[in-house]
N, CA, C and O of each residue as an XYZ file, in Angstrom:
748
protein
N       0.847     -1.173      0.000
C       0.000      0.000      0.000
C       0.897      1.242      0.000
O       1.839      1.336      0.786
N       0.597      2.177     -0.877
C       1.386      3.401     -0.949
C       0.947      4.374      0.126
O      -0.116      4.225      0.728
N       1.782      5.370      0.353
C       1.423      6.398      1.326
C       0.130      7.106      0.925
O      -0.717      7.370      1.779
N      -0.030      7.413     -0.356
C      -1.253      8.077     -0.824
C      -2.477      7.198     -0.608
O      -3.530      7.685     -0.196
N      -2.342      5.914     -0.883
C      -3.441      4.969     -0.695
C      -3.787      4.844      0.788
O      -4.962      4.797      1.153
N      -2.776      4.791      1.626
C      -2.995      4.711      3.077
C      -3.719      5.954      3.570
O      -4.669      5.852      4.346
N      -3.280      7.121      3.128
C      -3.911      8.385      3.543
C      -5.361      8.432      3.067
O      -6.245      8.838      3.821
N      -5.614      8.018      1.816
C      -6.983      8.012      1.285
C      -7.875      7.068      2.096
O      -9.027      7.396      2.382
N      -7.351      5.912      2.461
C      -8.105      4.951      3.267
C      -8.415      5.524      4.640
O      -9.533      5.384      5.137
N      -7.426      6.172      5.258
C      -7.638      6.778      6.576
C      -8.651      7.916      6.507
O      -9.488      8.050      7.400
N      -8.587      8.725      5.474
C      -9.546      9.817      5.319
C     -10.962      9.265      5.210
O     -11.885      9.778      5.843
N     -11.129      8.219      4.405
C     -12.461      7.611      4.249
C     -12.964      7.058      5.581
O     -14.137      7.223      5.914
N     -12.092      6.406      6.345
C     -12.496      5.872      7.646
C     -12.876      6.996      8.603
O     -13.846      6.866      9.349
N     -12.134      8.088      8.592
C     -12.454      9.241      9.448
C     -13.790      9.838      9.037
O     -14.588     10.203      9.900
N     -14.051      9.945      7.736
C     -15.328     10.481      7.256
C     -16.498      9.624      7.733
O     -17.543     10.154      8.108
N     -16.328      8.302      7.720
C     -17.385      7.408      8.207
C     -17.595      7.613      9.703
O     -18.736      7.699     10.157
N     -16.518      7.693     10.473
C     -16.642      7.918     11.913
C     -17.320      9.252     12.214
O     -18.167      9.326     13.104
N     -16.956     10.306     11.481
C     -17.590     11.610     11.675
C     -19.064     11.562     11.304
O     -19.894     12.176     11.974
N     -19.399     10.827     10.229
C     -20.805     10.685      9.835
C     -21.589      9.961     10.927
O     -22.678     10.396     11.301
N     -21.043      8.865     11.436
C     -21.720      8.126     12.506
C     -21.950      9.014     13.725
O     -23.028      8.993     14.320
N     -20.942      9.789     14.093
C     -21.074     10.680     15.257
C     -22.141     11.744     14.999
O     -22.940     12.048     15.885
N     -22.157     12.307     13.799
C     -23.149     13.322     13.456
C     -24.560     12.762     13.467
O     -25.483     13.411     13.958
N     -24.732     11.569     12.933
C     -26.044     10.915     12.909
C     -26.483     10.553     14.324
O     -27.653     10.711     14.674
N     -25.570     10.079     15.116
C     -25.880      9.743     16.519
C     -26.365     10.999     17.263
O     -27.355     10.942     17.992
N     -25.672     12.126     17.079
C     -26.102     13.382     17.728
C     -27.461     13.832     17.205
O     -28.306     14.286     17.976
N     -27.674     13.708     15.898
C     -28.939     14.099     15.280
C     -30.099     13.276     15.850
O     -31.125     13.834     16.240
N     -29.936     11.960     15.896
C     -30.999     11.094     16.416
C     -31.236     11.355     17.907
O     -32.380     11.381     18.361
N     -30.172     11.544     18.652
C     -30.316     11.814     20.088
C     -31.009     13.159     20.324
O     -31.831     13.276     21.232
N     -30.685     14.175     19.516
C     -31.334     15.480     19.685
C     -32.818     15.370     19.365
O     -33.649     15.952     20.062
N     -33.153     14.633     18.321
C     -34.567     14.416     17.992
C     -35.293     13.825     19.200
O     -36.357     14.308     19.587
N     -34.719     12.785     19.792
C     -35.354     12.150     20.942
C     -35.427     13.105     22.130
O     -36.432     13.145     22.841
N     -34.365     13.868     22.342
C     -34.333     14.866     23.415
C     -35.483     15.858     23.244
O     -36.178     16.182     24.208
N     -35.682     16.341     22.011
C     -36.743     17.306     21.746
C     -38.133     16.695     21.922
O     -39.098     17.417     22.175
N     -38.242     15.381     21.793
C     -39.528     14.707     21.964
C     -39.840     14.383     23.427
O     -40.974     14.025     23.747
N     -38.855     14.502     24.316
C     -39.074     14.218     25.732
C     -39.985     15.264     26.372
O     -40.061     16.403     25.912
N     -40.673     14.858     27.440
C     -41.513     15.760     28.230
C     -41.134     15.591     29.695
O     -41.181     14.461     30.182
N     -40.761     16.640     30.434
C     -40.600     17.977     29.876
C     -39.374     18.021     28.958
O     -38.426     17.255     29.126
N     -39.417     18.924     28.000
C     -38.337     19.039     27.020
C     -37.079     19.576     27.698
O     -37.094     20.684     28.234
N     -35.982     18.798     27.682
C     -34.787     19.227     28.407
C     -33.912     20.233     27.666
O     -32.991     20.787     28.266
N     -34.169     20.488     26.385
C     -33.302     21.425     25.660
C     -33.612     22.851     26.107
O     -34.750     23.311     26.013
N     -32.598     23.530     26.587
C     -32.778     24.876     27.129
C     -33.242     25.843     26.043
O     -32.780     25.785     24.904
N     -34.153     26.721     26.411
C     -34.590     27.777     25.510
C     -35.799     27.420     24.661
O     -36.262     28.252     23.880
N     -36.324     26.204     24.791
C     -37.523     25.845     24.044
C     -38.705     26.531     24.740
O     -39.047     26.203     25.876
N     -39.319     27.484     24.040
C     -40.336     28.341     24.649
C     -41.683     27.650     24.840
O     -42.364     27.860     25.844
N     -42.057     26.825     23.865
C     -43.362     26.172     23.901
C     -43.356     25.049     22.870
O     -42.348     24.805     22.207
N     -44.488     24.375     22.743
C     -44.542     23.243     21.822
C     -44.388     23.659     20.363
O     -43.830     22.902     19.569
N     -44.866     24.840     19.993
C     -44.683     25.308     18.612
C     -43.192     25.482     18.308
O     -42.727     25.117     17.228
N     -42.458     26.033     19.253
C     -41.007     26.190     19.091
C     -40.333     24.827     19.039
O     -39.418     24.615     18.243
N     -40.779     23.906     19.878
C     -40.256     22.538     19.880
C     -40.423     21.919     18.492
O     -39.489     21.316     17.962
N     -41.604     22.069     17.908
C     -41.867     21.519     16.577
C     -40.959     22.167     15.543
O     -40.437     21.480     14.666
N     -40.762     23.479     15.632
C     -39.848     24.170     14.700
C     -38.442     23.576     14.782
O     -37.801     23.337     13.758
N     -37.973     23.342     15.996
C     -36.631     22.776     16.178
C     -36.550     21.345     15.636
O     -35.548     20.968     15.030
N     -37.585     20.563     15.849
C     -37.616     19.201     15.300
C     -37.592     19.260     13.779
O     -36.864     18.499     13.140
N     -38.373     20.145     13.200
C     -38.454     20.226     11.737
C     -37.119     20.625     11.114
O     -36.848     20.270      9.967
N     -36.283     21.353     11.845
C     -34.946     21.701     11.343
C     -34.082     20.455     11.158
O     -33.097     20.495     10.422
N     -34.433     19.362     11.809
C     -33.665     18.126     11.728
C     -34.017     17.298     10.491
O     -33.278     16.381     10.134
N     -35.126     17.608      9.839
C     -35.645     16.831      8.709
C     -35.345     17.497      7.374
O     -35.265     18.722      7.279
N     -35.181     16.672      6.342
C     -35.098     17.173      4.974
C     -36.512     17.518      4.504
O     -37.494     17.045      5.077
N     -36.612     18.342      3.463
C     -37.912     18.741      2.929
C     -38.705     17.551      2.390
O     -39.935     17.565      2.421
N     -38.012     16.523      1.897
C     -38.684     15.371      1.284
C     -38.784     14.166      2.232
O     -39.007     13.040      1.786
N     -38.623     14.403      3.513
C     -38.598     13.308      4.490
C     -39.950     12.610      4.608
O     -40.985     13.139      4.203
N     -39.907     11.400      5.178
C     -41.094     10.597      5.457
C     -41.045     10.196      6.932
O     -39.996      9.795      7.437
N     -42.181     10.306      7.618
C     -42.325      9.817      8.996
C     -43.465      8.811      8.958
O     -44.575      9.138      8.538
N     -43.186      7.567      9.403
C     -44.254      6.577      9.342
C     -44.174      5.560     10.465
O     -43.099      5.186     10.935
N     -45.360      5.132     10.873
C     -45.499      4.007     11.767
C     -45.905      2.813     10.932
O     -46.794      2.924     10.087
N     -45.278      1.679     11.149
C     -45.559      0.486     10.349
C     -45.891     -0.691     11.256
O     -45.647     -0.657     12.462
N     -46.446     -1.720     10.656
C     -46.774     -2.925     11.410
C     -48.208     -2.901     11.905
O     -48.902     -1.890     11.803
N     -48.634     -4.024     12.438
C     -50.038     -4.194     12.783
C     -50.534     -3.214     13.845
O     -51.733     -2.940     13.898
N     -49.661     -2.681     14.685
C     -50.112     -1.747     15.714
C     -49.943     -0.288     15.276
O     -50.830      0.527     15.529
N     -48.841      0.054     14.634
C     -48.552      1.451     14.311
C     -49.131      1.929     12.987
O     -49.245      3.137     12.779
N     -49.502      1.015     12.075
C     -50.116      1.442     10.813
C     -51.287      2.385     11.063
O     -51.357      3.473     10.490
N     -52.198      1.958     11.920
C     -53.398      2.751     12.179
C     -53.155      3.890     13.165
O     -53.817      4.925     13.084
N     -52.222      3.714     14.090
C     -51.992      4.742     15.098
C     -51.249      5.946     14.534
O     -51.597      7.084     14.847
N     -50.227      5.713     13.702
C     -49.393      6.815     13.236
C     -49.515      7.082     11.744
O     -49.395      8.230     11.315
N     -49.749      6.057     10.950
C     -49.853      6.263      9.510
C     -48.545      6.730      8.901
O     -47.462      6.435      9.407
N     -48.666      7.477      7.788
C     -47.500      7.913      7.027
C     -47.641      9.393      6.687
O     -48.680      9.828      6.190
N     -46.603     10.150      6.954
C     -46.551     11.574      6.602
C     -45.388     11.768      5.632
O     -44.243     11.457      5.960
N     -45.683     12.285      4.435
C     -44.652     12.497      3.411
C     -44.430     13.983      3.206
O     -45.372     14.725      2.932
N     -43.186     14.417      3.339
C     -42.823     15.813      3.151
C     -42.886     16.599      4.447
O     -43.579     16.224      5.393
N     -42.142     17.704      4.467
C     -42.013     18.503      5.691
C     -43.351     19.027      6.200
O     -43.577     19.034      7.410
N     -44.246     19.465      5.313
C     -45.531     20.002      5.768
C     -46.367     18.933      6.456
O     -46.980     19.193      7.492
N     -46.395     17.740      5.892
C     -47.170     16.648      6.488
C     -46.555     16.207      7.818
O     -47.279     15.894      8.763
N     -45.235     16.183      7.891
C     -44.575     15.807      9.150
C     -44.859     16.854     10.217
O     -45.104     16.509     11.373
N     -44.829     18.122      9.846
C     -45.173     19.188     10.799
C     -46.598     18.978     11.330
O     -46.823     19.079     12.536
N     -47.549     18.692     10.455
C     -48.931     18.448     10.892
C     -49.009     17.253     11.839
O     -49.782     17.261     12.797
N     -48.199     16.218     11.562
C     -48.149     15.047     12.454
C     -47.760     15.489     13.869
O     -48.415     15.108     14.840
N     -46.699     16.288     13.986
C     -46.249     16.738     15.303
C     -47.235     17.723     15.927
O     -47.427     17.705     17.143
N     -47.854     18.567     15.136
C     -48.856     19.491     15.665
C     -50.040     18.728     16.244
O     -50.647     19.173     17.218
N     -50.374     17.586     15.656
C     -51.446     16.760     16.199
C     -51.084     16.166     17.547
O     -51.951     15.888     18.376
N     -49.789     15.977     17.752
C     -49.328     15.403     19.020
C     -49.168     16.482     20.090
O     -49.597     16.298     21.230
N     -48.551     17.609     19.722
C     -48.276     18.661     20.712
C     -49.111     19.913     20.540
O     -49.163     20.743     21.447
N     -49.756     20.069     19.413
C     -50.402     21.345     19.113
C     -51.726     21.571     19.806
O     -52.214     22.701     19.846
N     -52.317     20.532     20.347
C     -53.624     20.660     20.965
C     -53.564     20.192     22.411
O     -52.768     19.319     22.757
N     -54.410     20.779     23.255
C     -54.476     20.354     24.654
C     -54.958     18.911     24.710
O     -55.979     18.572     24.113
N     -54.244     18.083     25.408
C     -54.593     16.679     25.553
C     -55.153     16.450     26.954
O     -54.688     17.054     27.920
N     -56.132     15.595     27.058
C     -56.687     15.245     28.360
C     -56.781     13.728     28.445
O     -57.542     13.131     27.684
N     -56.053     13.091     29.322
C     -55.181     13.694     30.327
C     -53.886     14.218     29.706
O     -53.425     13.719     28.680
N     -53.316     15.227     30.344
C     -52.078     15.832     29.854
C     -50.893     14.898     30.077
O     -50.836     14.168     31.066
N     -49.965     14.935     29.153
C     -48.721     14.176     29.286
C     -47.784     14.957     30.205
O     -47.414     16.091     29.901
N     -47.405     14.352     31.321
C     -46.524     15.004     32.288
C     -45.061     14.612     32.094
O     -44.155     15.412     32.327
N     -44.847     13.369     31.665
C     -43.495     12.846     31.610
C     -43.399     11.794     30.521
O     -44.236     10.895     30.447
N     -42.394     11.899     29.684
C     -41.945     10.781     28.875
C     -40.488     11.008     28.532
O     -40.032     12.145     28.409
N     -39.778      9.930     28.382
C     -38.352     10.001     28.082
C     -38.015      8.867     27.123
O     -38.540      7.760     27.243
N     -37.132      9.155     26.171
C     -36.749      8.178     25.147
C     -35.368      7.622     25.464
O     -34.409      8.377     25.626
N     -35.274      6.305     25.550
C     -34.013      5.620     25.809
C     -33.681      4.786     24.579
O     -34.439      3.886     24.218
N     -32.560      5.075     23.936
C     -32.157      4.368     22.719
C     -31.138      3.282     23.037
O     -30.226      3.491     23.836
N     -31.301      2.110     22.400
C     -30.361      1.008     22.566
C     -30.141      0.328     21.218
O     -30.765      0.683     20.218
N     -29.248     -0.653     21.209
C     -29.018     -1.537     20.056
C     -28.730     -0.772     18.771
O     -29.256     -1.112     17.711
N     -27.912      0.242     18.861
C     -27.627      1.113     17.718
C     -26.827      0.414     16.621
O     -25.872     -0.316     16.885
N     -27.246      0.660     15.394
C     -26.501      0.259     14.212
C     -26.589      1.412     13.218
O     -27.694      1.806     12.844
N     -25.468      1.959     12.783
C     -25.447      3.019     11.788
C     -24.614      2.536     10.615
O     -23.499      2.044     10.789
N     -25.167      2.683      9.417
C     -24.508      2.230      8.196
C     -24.385      3.427      7.253
O     -25.390      3.957      6.779
N     -23.147      3.848      6.984
C     -22.888      5.038      6.170
C     -22.434      4.620      4.784
O     -21.600      3.729      4.621
N     -23.008      5.290      3.782
C     -22.619      5.088      2.392
C     -22.508      6.468      1.745
O     -23.454      6.962      1.131
N     -21.327      7.081      1.898
C     -21.121      8.422      1.354
C     -21.952      9.446      2.103
O     -21.823      9.601      3.317
N     -22.823     10.157      1.354
C     -23.672     11.188      1.949
C     -25.063     10.666      2.312
O     -25.988     11.450      2.527
N     -25.208      9.342      2.378
C     -26.463      8.723      2.793
C     -26.155      7.702      3.879
O     -25.051      7.161      3.942
N     -27.139      7.445      4.731
C     -26.932      6.484      5.815
C     -28.274      5.969      6.304
O     -29.317      6.580      6.075
N     -28.222      4.833      6.980
C     -29.383      4.321      7.692
C     -28.959      4.039      9.132
O     -27.779      3.845      9.423
N     -29.927      4.023     10.004
C     -29.656      3.705     11.401
C     -30.823      2.949     12.004
O     -31.984      3.250     11.729
N     -30.506      1.977     12.817
C     -31.531      1.203     13.505
C     -31.277      1.280     15.013
O     -30.139      1.239     15.481
N     -32.371      1.393     15.742
C     -32.319      1.430     17.198
C     -33.543      0.707     17.740
O     -34.515      0.481     17.018
N     -33.488      0.350     19.009
C     -34.678     -0.011     19.769
C     -34.804      1.081     20.823
O     -33.811      1.519     21.404
N     -36.019      1.505     21.056
C     -36.183      2.534     22.083
C     -37.264      2.127     23.064
O     -38.233      1.451     22.721
N     -37.063      2.564     24.295
C     -38.026      2.369     25.377
C     -38.475      3.759     25.801
O     -37.696      4.712     25.797
N     -39.748      3.853     26.168
C     -40.291      5.167     26.481
C     -41.393      5.044     27.538
O     -42.498      4.601     27.224
N     -41.103      5.435     28.799
C     -42.168      5.480     29.800
C     -42.985      6.773     29.634
O     -42.446      7.828     29.298
N     -44.280      6.661     29.874
C     -45.205      7.795     29.799
C     -45.957      7.901     31.119
O     -46.334      6.885     31.703
N     -46.178      9.133     31.597
C     -47.008      9.379     32.778
C     -47.962     10.518     32.443
O     -47.545     11.572     31.963
N     -49.250     10.293     32.703
C     -50.283     11.270     32.390
C     -50.839     11.901     33.662
O     -50.671     11.364     34.757
N     -51.503     13.047     33.507
C     -51.993     13.813     34.655
C     -53.043     13.075     35.472
O     -53.263     13.426     36.632
N     -53.692     12.075     34.914
C     -54.674     11.300     35.693
C     -54.033     10.127     36.437
O     -54.734      9.316     37.042
N     -52.678     10.037     36.392
C     -51.962      8.982     37.100
C     -51.728      7.733     36.277
O     -50.935      6.878     36.669
N     -52.413      7.607     35.125
C     -52.173      6.440     34.280
C     -50.789      6.557     33.646
O     -50.250      7.649     33.468
N     -50.236      5.395     33.315
C     -48.891      5.389     32.754
C     -48.704      4.132     31.919
O     -49.432      3.150     32.066
N     -47.722      4.186     31.050
C     -47.430      3.039     30.202
C     -45.961      3.033     29.828
O     -45.261      4.038     29.951
N     -45.519      1.885     29.374
C     -44.167      1.721     28.854
C     -44.301      1.251     27.415
O     -44.965      0.253     27.135
N     -43.663      1.981     26.504
C     -43.730      1.681     25.080
C     -42.322      1.347     24.599
O     -41.348      1.985     24.997
N     -42.232      0.340     23.739
C     -40.965      0.008     23.102
C     -41.193     -0.089     21.599
O     -42.185     -0.659     21.146
N     -40.268      0.470     20.836
C     -40.381      0.478     19.379
C     -39.024      0.204     18.760
O     -37.978      0.448     19.362
N     -39.070     -0.310     17.542
C     -37.869     -0.390     16.708
C     -37.892      0.798     15.765
O     -38.954      1.205     15.294
N     -36.731      1.348     15.492
C     -36.602      2.452     14.548
C     -35.711      2.018     13.399
O     -34.684      1.373     13.610
N     -36.106      2.374     12.181
C     -35.296      2.143     10.992
C     -35.304      3.450     10.219
O     -36.192      3.688      9.401
N     -34.321      4.293     10.477
C     -34.301      5.654      9.964
C     -33.267      5.821      8.865
O     -32.322      5.039      8.758
N     -33.457      6.851      8.048
C     -32.515      7.160      6.975
C     -32.085      8.618      7.103
O     -32.809      9.455      7.641
N     -30.898      8.895      6.598
C     -30.274     10.205      6.744
C     -29.564     10.571      5.450
O     -29.136      9.704      4.688
N     -29.447     11.894      5.215
C     -28.700     12.391      4.059
C     -27.947     13.656      4.474
O     -28.465     14.486      5.222
N     -26.736     13.783      3.982
C     -25.953     14.983      4.236
C     -26.343     16.017      3.186
O     -26.156     15.804      1.988
N     -26.883     17.133      3.651
C     -27.360     18.202      2.781
C     -26.603     19.469      3.141
O     -26.672     19.942      4.276
N     -25.882     20.015      2.175
C     -25.072     21.221      2.418
C     -24.186     21.070      3.646
O     -24.034     21.999      4.440
N     -23.603     19.879      3.789
C     -22.658     19.624      4.865
C     -23.280     19.271      6.210
O     -22.562     19.100      7.194
N     -24.617     19.159      6.267
C     -25.320     18.887      7.528
C     -26.170     17.631      7.366
O     -26.908     17.498      6.389
N     -26.066     16.706      8.325
C     -26.894     15.504      8.293
C     -28.324     15.854      8.647
O     -28.577     16.580      9.608
N     -29.266     15.330      7.859
C     -30.697     15.528      8.084
C     -31.378     14.157      8.091
O     -30.885     13.202      7.491
N     -32.503     14.080      8.769
C     -33.321     12.871      8.766
C     -34.150     12.880      7.483
O     -34.824     13.865      7.181
N     -34.098     11.781      6.731
C     -34.930     11.661      5.531
C     -36.049     10.651      5.724
O     -37.016     10.637      4.962
N     -35.920      9.804      6.745
C     -36.993      8.854      7.043
C     -36.943      8.495      8.520
O     -35.900      8.115      9.051
N     -38.087      8.622      9.168
C     -38.300      8.045     10.494
C     -39.323      6.947     10.287
O     -40.438      7.199      9.829
N     -38.940      5.736     10.624
C     -39.839      4.587     10.450
C     -39.828      3.806     11.755
O     -38.775      3.360     12.211
N     -41.003      3.642     12.353
C     -41.088      3.023     13.669
C     -42.100      1.886     13.673
O     -43.139      1.951     13.016
N     -41.771      0.843     14.429
C     -42.641     -0.327     14.553
C     -42.724     -0.710     16.027
O     -41.711     -0.762     16.724
N     -43.924     -0.973     16.486
C     -44.148     -1.343     17.874
C     -43.480     -2.671     18.224
O     -43.568     -3.639     17.469
N     -42.814     -2.704     19.374
C     -42.348     -3.959     19.956
C     -43.365     -4.395     21.016
O     -43.837     -5.532     21.001
N     -43.700     -3.473     21.944
C     -44.757     -3.753     22.917
C     -45.190     -2.459     23.584
O     -44.477     -1.455     23.564
N     -46.370     -2.510     24.170
C     -46.886     -1.451     25.041
C     -47.508     -2.158     26.234
O     -48.264     -3.117     26.079
N     -47.180     -1.672     27.432
C     -47.747     -2.287     28.630
C     -48.034     -1.196     29.663
O     -47.299     -0.211     29.745
N     -49.087     -1.365     30.441
C     -49.353     -0.378     31.495
C     -48.294     -0.477     32.589
O     -47.750     -1.547     32.860
N     -48.024      0.649     33.196
C     -47.173      0.700     34.390
C     -48.093      0.955     35.584
O     -49.232      1.385     35.401
N     -47.620      0.698     36.791
C     -48.458      0.975     37.966
C     -48.886      2.441     37.995
O     -48.140      3.320     37.564
N     -50.081      2.698     38.501
C     -50.596      4.065     38.607
C     -49.581      4.931     39.354
O     -49.038      4.527     40.382
N     -49.338      6.121     38.822
C     -48.365      7.063     39.404
C     -47.015      6.392     39.648
O     -46.429      6.557     40.718
N     -46.516      5.638     38.664
C     -45.267      4.885     38.822
C     -44.084      5.792     39.173
O     -43.147      5.352     39.837
N     -44.120      7.041     38.737
C     -43.047      7.986     39.080
C     -43.601      8.964     40.111
O     -44.551      9.696     39.835
N     -43.009      8.971     41.284
C     -43.540      9.842     42.331
C     -42.788     11.163     42.440
O     -43.227     12.077     43.139
N     -41.644     11.263     41.742
C     -40.865     12.490     41.797
C     -40.346     12.797     40.401
O     -39.536     12.048     39.854
N     -40.808     13.888     39.832
C     -40.396     14.283     38.483
C     -40.599     15.793     38.348
O     -41.464     16.366     39.010
N     -39.802     16.434     37.492
C     -39.895     17.886     37.354
C     -41.033     18.294     36.418
O     -41.415     17.537     35.525
N     -41.565     19.484     36.628
C     -42.574     20.022     35.713
C     -41.906     20.718     34.534
O     -42.531     20.948     33.498
N     -40.631     21.050     34.705
C     -39.842     21.659     33.638
C     -38.400     21.210     33.816
O     -37.976     20.885     34.926
N     -37.658     21.193     32.736
C     -36.263     20.770     32.811
C     -35.343     21.994     32.801
O     -35.539     22.923     32.018
N     -34.347     21.981     33.673
C     -33.349     23.053     33.712
C     -31.944     22.517     33.440
O     -30.968     23.264     33.507
N     -31.847     21.230     33.136
C     -30.558     20.566     32.973
C     -29.634     21.278     31.990
O     -28.448     21.451     32.270
N     -30.159     21.686     30.857
C     -29.320     22.248     29.793
C     -29.180     23.775     29.883
O     -28.601     24.395     28.991
N     -29.705     24.380     30.955
C     -29.535     25.812     31.139
C     -28.057     26.123     31.224
O     -27.329     25.432     31.936
N     -27.584     27.151     30.513
C     -26.151     27.471     30.537
C     -25.659     27.763     31.955
O     -26.382     28.303     32.793
N     -24.411     27.386     32.187
C     -23.787     27.712     33.470
C     -23.550     29.196     33.536
O     -23.452     29.868     32.509
N     -23.460     29.701     34.727
C     -23.255     31.146     34.931
C     -21.941     31.599     34.430
O     -21.618     32.783     34.527
């Protein structure tokens, strides 16, 4: 192997590692923005939250729930406007009972990079607590796609399939914040 060939190989490997890191941050930020209360500092309200989420998506992205449980629950949203409406349906209207707490935990990560395109698979767990004390634990598989656009990784597909949903004991979480201050800048 020549020095030029070695350098080219190392550059390609570094580019893949940087892509994986960028995609990992992108997916984690998406999940962070979907948490309740939203831990990202400076998010003023749910409309602002949706704006920040939409910045993570390409204009031609698809968000869909698949499989026997999610087909009917989530359906398919094609394009940025439809995806925005999907999120507005979730956060844009007062829900009763109100969602007090949910958090997304990602596991089993696999990221596959091919130049300026990539796919990623995860399993996620998500506990939910509502204002009436009811609660549930949801687990889903994710099969997402990404594209580098103008030097920035964007989500081009969010695809989710139910693994299971089960009730948790009433008021399973007895101590939780009404707002998150974790990401507030240090003094």
